[in-house]
Amino acid sequence: MSTILRRLPPSEATGLRTGARHSLAELYRPADLVVLGLGVTIGAGIFSIAGRQAATMAGPGVILSFMIAGIASLLACLCYAELSSTMPTSGSAYTFTYVIFGEVWAWIIGWALILELQLAAAVVARAWGELAVRAIANFGVRLPAPDLVVSLLVLFILVLLTGVVALNARIGLRALWVMVAAKLLAIAAVIVVGAVHVVPANFDDFHADPKPLAEPSTTVLDLFVGQSHAFGWFGIFAAAPAIAFAYIGFDIVATAAEETVNAPRAVPKGMIRSLVLATVIYIAVAVVMVGMIPYTRISVDAPLSSAFRGVGVDWMVHVIDIGAVLGLTTVILVLLVGQTRVMFSMARDGLMPRRLATISRRYHTPSRVTLVIGGIAILLAELAPVFTLEQLVVMGALFAFVFVAAGVIVMRHRMPHLDRGFSVPLSPVLPGLSLLATLWLMVNLHVITWVWFALWMVFGLVVYLGYGRRHSLLAAPRPAPPPEPAPGRGRHRR
């Protein structure tokens, strides 16, 4: 059969095929999945993105931008929920694509997910190091050679969290619960204390007059419609793609499906609930942010901190710093978990070296692939200009979103008999809207991001043709099942 047509049977996507399908112990319950989702979707950006977009693009209308971005993300989340409930496997979009579209497309999506998750872990770790140094400085501590300190902190956090993921999944889950709870307490303090200082007059200029962008952008959309403007309705819609990037990460919950109790029902609930909660929290922080001080006075570098300083509540700066550090810590932890599960799935399918699919007998985790992923993240965070490649993280995620939305429509047509723990309502309308919303987000990425992504995918196809196509388990001849023992000759009687 042609490689492009070679598809993984649905029964094998979640069944015992390699001996490793059931090696990942059931660990997560619905509440754990909500914490997992909040751990990755709410990072340090919650303290900055609303203020930055309000100051430069949307004004007080940034609240509407958050709503628009939340709706676009929810559409994609519904599509992930249906496919996860049908195929509860750690491969997420990679495995969905393998079953619905075929092996070569699965490789392409897997390769995009590797880019998204591996680079995201490095980017967030680097940001964590810089944020930690700034938090220490805000406490009045002067650090010699701050750049060296940042590098050492990056090494420390990645080694620590890689070890947690590799050695004990239950300890990692408990740590995640504690850090997410502490992070949410910090955010609650921001909302409650900030609400006391909200001035209704700051919402008056809700639709500020449009202005030319301070820094002209070079997105794909700009090539077709010309340069966009800031503020007004155009600015509100233009800010939505940047804000939608803050919600990306809910898809990682799908990689925990294989380790979830009653996954067909629990994973959709956990994924949708975490995204809805994250959207409500983001909107609440946005309301407080633009309500405390006029958007024209918001500092782009430290929006929320400057707002609290502006109303005379300086001590909240430390709460924000602690919340931001904890927020990024949970993001790194969940990214490492998600990347481990995706690469683990590709390895046991033969598209990656099979040794990476080894389960540690002592720790019952895919420790080998986790150590590899952690090592690569350290090299990228320490040596690569990761902040200049940040949009590639978003590109990888959105590329997978496209296939997931299309996959819901195609699977309903090709495999209507499959059991679904959750079904997207109004299909194919809502999956179609998700597809359009994702494409809209993609054309708002910079042209150079598309170029780098195309080069990455070309390199990935070379790797697939050179290794994955030949080593795939579907390429190997299937052994015939052993014959049934003859009556009376199966077992020796005592």
XYZ file of C-alpha atoms in Angstrom:
494
model
C 0.000 0.000 0.000
C 1.225 3.527 -0.770
C 2.736 5.283 2.236
C 0.475 8.260 1.713
C -2.581 5.958 1.965
C -1.260 3.778 4.795
C -3.544 4.451 7.762
C -3.482 3.175 11.322
C -6.636 1.154 12.092
C -8.710 2.810 14.849
C -8.620 -0.374 16.926
C -4.822 -0.296 16.922
C -4.641 3.376 17.846
C -5.865 2.601 21.339
C -5.408 -1.171 21.523
C -2.554 -3.393 22.558
C -0.343 -3.431 19.447
C 3.250 -2.998 20.542
C 3.141 -4.130 24.134
C 3.505 -0.515 25.238
C -0.021 0.737 24.728
C -1.023 -0.133 28.276
C 2.361 0.466 29.873
C 1.460 4.032 30.828
C -0.392 3.718 34.113
C -3.731 5.446 34.596
C -2.912 8.509 36.641
C -5.237 11.394 35.836
C -8.807 12.054 36.902
C -11.064 14.850 35.556
C -9.906 17.398 38.154
C -6.270 16.569 37.367
C -6.872 17.326 33.695
C -8.304 20.738 34.575
C -5.172 21.484 36.596
C -3.031 20.224 33.721
C -4.830 22.580 31.334
C -4.580 25.579 33.673
C -0.953 24.734 34.301
C -0.028 25.238 30.663
C -2.516 27.883 29.434
C -1.982 30.348 32.273
C 1.622 31.460 32.419
C 3.370 34.765 32.976
C 1.533 36.174 29.970
C -1.605 36.665 32.033
C 0.186 39.513 33.817
C 1.351 41.210 30.633
C -0.588 40.370 27.486
C -3.742 42.337 28.349
C -1.806 45.487 29.169
C 0.499 45.173 26.175
C -2.361 44.738 23.706
C -4.416 47.487 25.370
C -1.525 49.945 25.158
C -0.488 49.198 21.589
C -3.460 47.780 19.713
C -6.950 47.710 21.210
C -7.296 50.110 24.160
C -10.078 49.116 26.586
C -11.546 47.089 23.694
C -8.946 44.462 24.542
C -11.690 42.893 26.681
C -13.606 42.102 23.479
C -10.367 40.814 21.935
C -10.097 38.276 24.752
C -13.671 37.147 24.117
C -13.072 36.740 20.381
C -9.849 34.810 20.959
C -11.571 32.645 23.567
C -14.328 31.691 21.118
C -11.792 30.785 18.409
C -9.854 28.649 20.883
C -13.023 26.976 22.161
C -13.940 25.897 18.616
C -10.577 24.153 18.269
C -10.960 22.684 21.762
C -14.305 21.099 20.846
C -12.679 19.385 17.865
C -9.859 18.051 20.030
C -12.435 16.864 22.561
C -14.299 14.726 20.021
C -11.188 13.084 18.585
C -9.715 12.519 22.062
C -12.927 10.860 23.210
C -12.829 8.555 20.174
C -9.090 7.802 20.280
C -7.827 8.321 23.858
C -4.121 7.967 23.152
C -0.999 9.882 24.129
C -0.240 10.755 20.507
C -2.979 13.430 20.368
C -3.181 15.130 16.943
C -0.396 12.910 15.594
C -2.391 9.714 16.229
C -5.681 11.298 15.114
C -4.063 12.170 11.793
C -2.512 8.691 11.489
C -5.968 7.096 11.701
C -7.880 9.616 9.578
C -5.458 10.836 6.891
C -2.529 8.432 6.798
C 1.061 7.930 7.860
C 2.864 10.667 5.962
C 0.373 13.260 7.207
C 0.727 11.882 10.721
C 4.478 12.330 10.479
C 4.004 15.923 9.323
C 1.753 16.700 12.287
C 4.064 14.875 14.698
C 7.003 16.850 13.330
C 5.038 20.097 13.811
C 4.182 19.107 17.398
C 7.850 18.375 18.107
C 8.675 21.887 16.907
C 5.878 23.425 18.979
C 6.524 21.641 22.260
C 10.308 21.358 22.156
C 10.852 24.990 21.216
C 8.153 26.154 23.642
C 9.907 24.427 26.545
C 13.153 26.217 25.655
C 11.476 29.607 25.154
C 9.544 29.419 28.417
C 12.586 28.201 30.344
C 14.610 31.158 29.080
C 11.791 33.534 29.990
C 11.577 31.861 33.414
C 15.249 32.559 34.055
C 14.972 36.232 33.110
C 11.771 36.648 35.104
C 13.328 35.028 38.172
C 16.292 37.406 38.013
C 13.951 40.391 37.689
C 11.877 39.159 40.641
C 15.024 38.864 42.753
C 16.035 42.393 41.720
C 12.588 43.719 42.729
C 13.285 42.417 46.228
C 16.368 44.664 46.306
C 18.990 41.969 45.726
C 21.806 42.888 43.344
C 23.139 39.968 41.360
C 26.623 39.960 39.812
C 26.753 38.869 36.157
C 22.937 38.633 35.697
C 23.270 36.983 32.257
C 25.282 34.146 33.801
C 22.729 33.825 36.587
C 19.941 33.553 34.008
C 21.792 30.734 32.222
C 22.375 28.877 35.493
C 18.731 29.256 36.491
C 17.596 27.957 33.081
C 19.826 24.912 33.509
C 18.522 24.383 37.041
C 14.815 24.515 36.188
C 15.100 22.264 33.134
C 17.195 19.657 34.941
C 14.820 19.716 37.914
C 11.598 19.399 35.912
C 13.045 16.858 33.484
C 13.989 14.745 36.472
C 10.502 15.065 37.956
C 8.842 13.976 34.680
C 11.314 11.139 34.126
C 11.338 9.676 37.618
C 7.838 9.900 39.018
C 4.659 11.028 37.287
C 2.691 11.114 40.546
C 5.168 13.484 42.196
C 4.976 15.693 39.123
C 1.180 15.746 39.345
C 1.237 16.636 43.044
C 3.764 19.399 42.415
C 1.579 20.695 39.596
C -1.447 20.865 41.908
C 0.506 22.872 44.498
C 2.013 25.307 41.978
C -1.261 25.857 40.089
C -3.080 26.508 43.373
C -0.433 29.053 44.403
C -0.545 30.653 40.952
C -4.332 30.986 41.089
C -4.080 32.579 44.545
C -1.702 35.189 43.125
C -4.085 35.857 40.225
C -7.035 36.084 42.642
C -5.098 38.691 44.631
C -4.477 40.678 41.435
C -8.180 40.601 40.543
C -9.504 41.419 44.038
C -6.992 44.151 44.917
C -7.092 45.591 41.412
C -10.905 45.684 41.363
C -10.855 48.042 44.347
C -8.903 50.568 42.270
C -10.922 50.305 39.043
C -12.111 53.667 37.733
C -15.162 53.337 35.431
C -14.044 56.371 33.433
C -11.092 54.372 32.110
C -13.553 52.306 30.051
C -15.078 55.360 28.330
C -12.740 55.286 25.320
C -13.793 51.725 24.512
C -13.475 52.226 20.766
C -10.453 54.508 20.504
C -9.841 56.264 17.193
C -7.799 54.156 14.733
C -4.110 55.045 14.424
C -1.249 53.762 12.232
C 0.843 51.051 13.849
C 3.932 52.310 15.667
C 5.914 49.406 14.174
C 4.578 48.197 10.799
C 4.111 44.429 10.770
C 5.007 41.940 8.054
C 2.327 39.290 8.413
C 0.923 37.215 5.578
C -2.379 39.088 5.948
C -0.586 42.405 5.439
C 0.690 41.199 2.069
C -2.905 40.933 0.849
C -4.803 43.731 2.626
C -2.028 46.225 3.353
C -0.872 47.532 6.716
C -3.412 47.264 9.522
C -4.243 49.955 12.051
C -4.286 50.015 15.820
C -7.330 50.777 17.984
C -10.954 50.956 16.932
C -12.690 47.800 15.728
C -9.744 46.958 13.490
C -7.440 47.053 16.488
C -9.811 44.880 18.558
C -9.836 42.161 15.889
C -6.101 42.559 15.203
C -5.299 42.024 18.903
C -7.314 38.793 19.033
C -4.705 36.612 17.224
C -1.953 37.733 19.613
C -4.236 36.991 22.548
C -5.308 33.609 21.152
C -1.685 32.553 21.424
C -2.037 32.809 25.218
C -4.734 30.128 25.159
C -2.678 27.659 23.137
C -1.701 24.696 25.281
C -5.112 23.225 26.036
C -4.326 20.676 23.304
C -1.610 19.185 25.525
C -4.358 17.818 27.780
C -5.134 15.387 24.948
C -1.666 13.822 25.315
C -2.690 12.653 28.809
C -5.646 10.636 27.467
C -3.864 7.287 27.631
C -3.118 7.836 31.326
C -6.624 9.017 32.248
C -9.310 7.059 34.043
C -12.440 6.801 31.826
C -10.649 8.877 29.196
C -13.437 9.059 26.548
C -15.523 11.168 28.920
C -12.939 12.629 31.266
C -10.589 14.152 28.667
C -13.230 16.259 26.838
C -14.562 17.529 30.170
C -11.101 18.371 31.500
C -10.011 20.069 28.293
C -13.144 22.204 27.861
C -13.414 23.145 31.528
C -9.769 24.215 31.752
C -10.076 26.397 28.651
C -13.330 28.016 29.835
C -11.793 28.734 33.247
C -8.653 30.152 31.633
C -10.777 32.408 29.398
C -12.766 33.745 32.363
C -9.563 34.382 34.323
C -7.883 36.160 31.396
C -10.930 38.390 30.857
C -11.118 39.223 34.577
C -7.451 40.278 34.620
C -7.996 42.313 31.428
C -10.921 44.173 33.009
C -8.833 45.011 36.078
C -5.820 45.948 33.962
C -7.563 48.538 31.767
C -9.784 49.688 34.620
C -7.038 50.729 37.023
C -5.291 53.308 34.840
C -5.961 54.847 31.395
C -4.609 52.621 28.616
C -2.404 55.510 27.423
C -0.415 55.270 30.683
C 0.156 51.502 30.626
C 3.818 50.468 30.479
C 4.439 47.940 27.709
C 7.427 46.391 29.522
C 5.633 45.617 32.822
C 1.948 46.492 32.349
C 0.349 45.093 35.493
C 3.217 45.995 37.819
C 3.237 49.566 36.542
C -0.547 49.776 36.967
C -0.353 48.787 40.637
C 2.524 51.171 41.194
C 0.418 53.862 39.532
C -2.365 53.405 42.107
C 0.089 53.218 45.012
C -0.025 49.453 45.716
C 3.673 48.683 45.294
C 3.616 45.446 47.317
C 1.509 43.777 44.622
C 4.578 43.820 42.365
C 6.055 40.993 44.452
C 2.812 38.998 44.260
C 2.861 39.386 40.481
C 6.518 38.287 40.305
C 5.850 35.169 42.377
C 2.746 34.338 40.361
C 4.636 34.782 37.095
C 7.520 32.537 38.174
C 5.108 29.844 39.338
C 3.093 30.249 36.157
C 6.072 29.619 33.913
C 7.204 26.701 36.066
C 3.937 24.864 35.506
C 4.044 25.667 31.785
C 7.506 24.091 31.442
C 6.419 21.023 33.406
C 3.324 20.386 31.276
C 5.208 21.057 28.030
C 7.779 18.420 28.937
C 5.012 15.946 29.747
C 3.228 16.647 26.457
C 6.365 16.451 24.333
C 7.356 13.195 26.023
C 4.016 11.574 25.219
C 3.988 12.674 21.568
C 7.517 11.473 20.848
C 6.859 8.289 22.832
C 3.887 7.553 20.560
C 5.888 8.211 17.395
C 8.683 5.950 18.648
C 6.470 2.980 19.430
C 4.898 3.335 15.976
C 8.404 2.979 14.536
C 8.608 6.477 13.059
C 11.198 7.388 15.686
C 13.829 4.990 17.113
C 11.957 2.319 19.052
C 14.303 2.607 22.038
C 12.657 5.934 22.848
C 9.434 4.042 23.575
C 11.008 2.119 26.443
C 9.116 2.247 29.734
C 11.290 2.288 32.846
C 10.543 -0.811 34.928
C 11.520 1.030 38.074
C 9.693 4.322 37.553
C 6.966 3.209 35.094
C 7.562 6.297 32.953
C 9.034 6.796 29.462
C 12.192 8.057 31.156
C 14.565 7.572 28.221
C 12.669 9.819 25.827
C 12.099 12.322 28.653
C 15.839 12.671 29.256
C 16.438 13.168 25.530
C 13.765 15.868 25.344
C 15.085 17.609 28.458
C 18.629 17.578 27.065
C 17.528 19.121 23.769
C 15.527 21.775 25.630
C 18.628 22.719 27.638
C 20.745 23.071 24.497
C 18.110 25.204 22.764
C 17.483 27.435 25.774
C 21.180 28.005 26.407
C 22.527 28.289 22.858
C 19.750 29.245 20.426
C 18.115 32.689 19.978
C 14.805 31.181 21.094
C 12.909 34.457 21.533
C 13.325 35.282 17.841
C 11.764 31.898 16.981
C 8.854 32.225 19.395
C 6.162 32.437 16.712
C 7.203 29.012 15.419
C 5.660 27.584 18.589
C 2.331 29.069 17.589
C 2.708 27.959 13.981
C 3.251 24.351 15.024
C 0.159 24.381 17.233
C -2.090 26.035 14.639
C -0.939 23.641 11.931
C -2.133 20.753 14.114
C -5.413 22.604 14.774
C -6.134 22.641 11.043
C -5.835 18.866 10.747
C -7.868 18.256 13.905
C -10.765 20.422 12.689
C -10.681 18.776 9.278
C -10.313 15.390 10.954
C -13.635 15.726 12.776
C -15.448 16.293 9.478
C -13.648 13.487 7.638
C -13.981 10.973 10.479
C -17.724 11.581 10.758
C -17.957 10.647 7.062
C -15.498 7.727 6.985
C -15.997 6.206 10.445
C -19.473 7.059 11.699
C -19.605 3.773 13.634
C -16.858 4.666 16.114
C -17.907 5.258 19.714
C -17.591 8.887 20.749
C -17.565 9.995 24.349
C -18.132 13.554 23.100
C -19.426 14.914 19.799
C -18.961 18.432 18.465
C -22.432 19.964 18.177
C -23.636 21.325 14.832
C -21.021 19.392 12.862
C -19.749 20.111 10.236
C -20.558 23.808 10.854
C -18.542 24.278 14.056
C -15.496 22.270 12.839
C -15.650 24.332 9.639
C -15.693 27.555 11.660
C -12.757 26.244 13.697
C -10.858 25.607 10.488
C -11.535 29.150 9.244
C -10.635 30.718 12.617
C -7.356 28.791 12.734
C -6.438 29.834 9.202
C -7.191 33.442 10.168
C -4.801 33.155 13.105
C -2.143 31.628 10.850
C -2.216 34.465 8.296
C -1.597 36.887 11.170
C 1.834 35.319 11.715
C 4.917 36.941 10.242
C 6.091 35.937 6.792
C 9.493 34.892 8.142
C 7.716 32.469 10.493
C 6.112 30.763 7.497
C 9.512 30.536 5.808
C 11.206 28.928 8.836
C 8.276 26.572 9.300
C 8.428 25.481 5.666
C 12.151 24.743 6.008
C 11.505 22.716 9.163
C 8.835 20.668 7.407
C 11.073 20.003 4.395
C 13.773 18.749 6.763
C 11.161 16.594 8.485
C 10.085 14.982 5.211
C 13.712 14.124 4.491
C 13.971 12.440 7.897
C 10.749 10.536 7.264
C 11.820 9.305 3.836
C 15.213 8.302 5.197
C 14.061 6.614 8.403
C 10.390 6.666 9.379
C 8.926 5.250 6.157
C 11.132 2.145 6.327
C 10.936 1.551 10.088
C 7.205 2.107 10.512
C 5.413 -0.825 12.104
C 2.845 -0.613 9.319
C 5.627 -1.179 6.787
C 6.662 -4.456 8.423
C 4.867 -7.653 7.428
C 2.300 -8.705 9.998
C 3.054 -12.084 11.610
C 0.294 -14.654 11.328
C -1.528 -15.376 14.582
C -0.375 -18.569 16.357
C -2.540 -21.627 15.625
C -5.035 -22.730 18.204
C -3.783 -25.737 20.239
C -5.388 -29.052 19.367
C -7.960 -30.354 21.867
C -6.291 -32.118 24.742
C -2.790 -30.905 23.800
C -2.847 -27.373 25.157
C -1.731 -27.729 28.769
C -0.336 -30.525 30.866
C -2.673 -31.672 33.566
C -1.380 -32.109 37.070
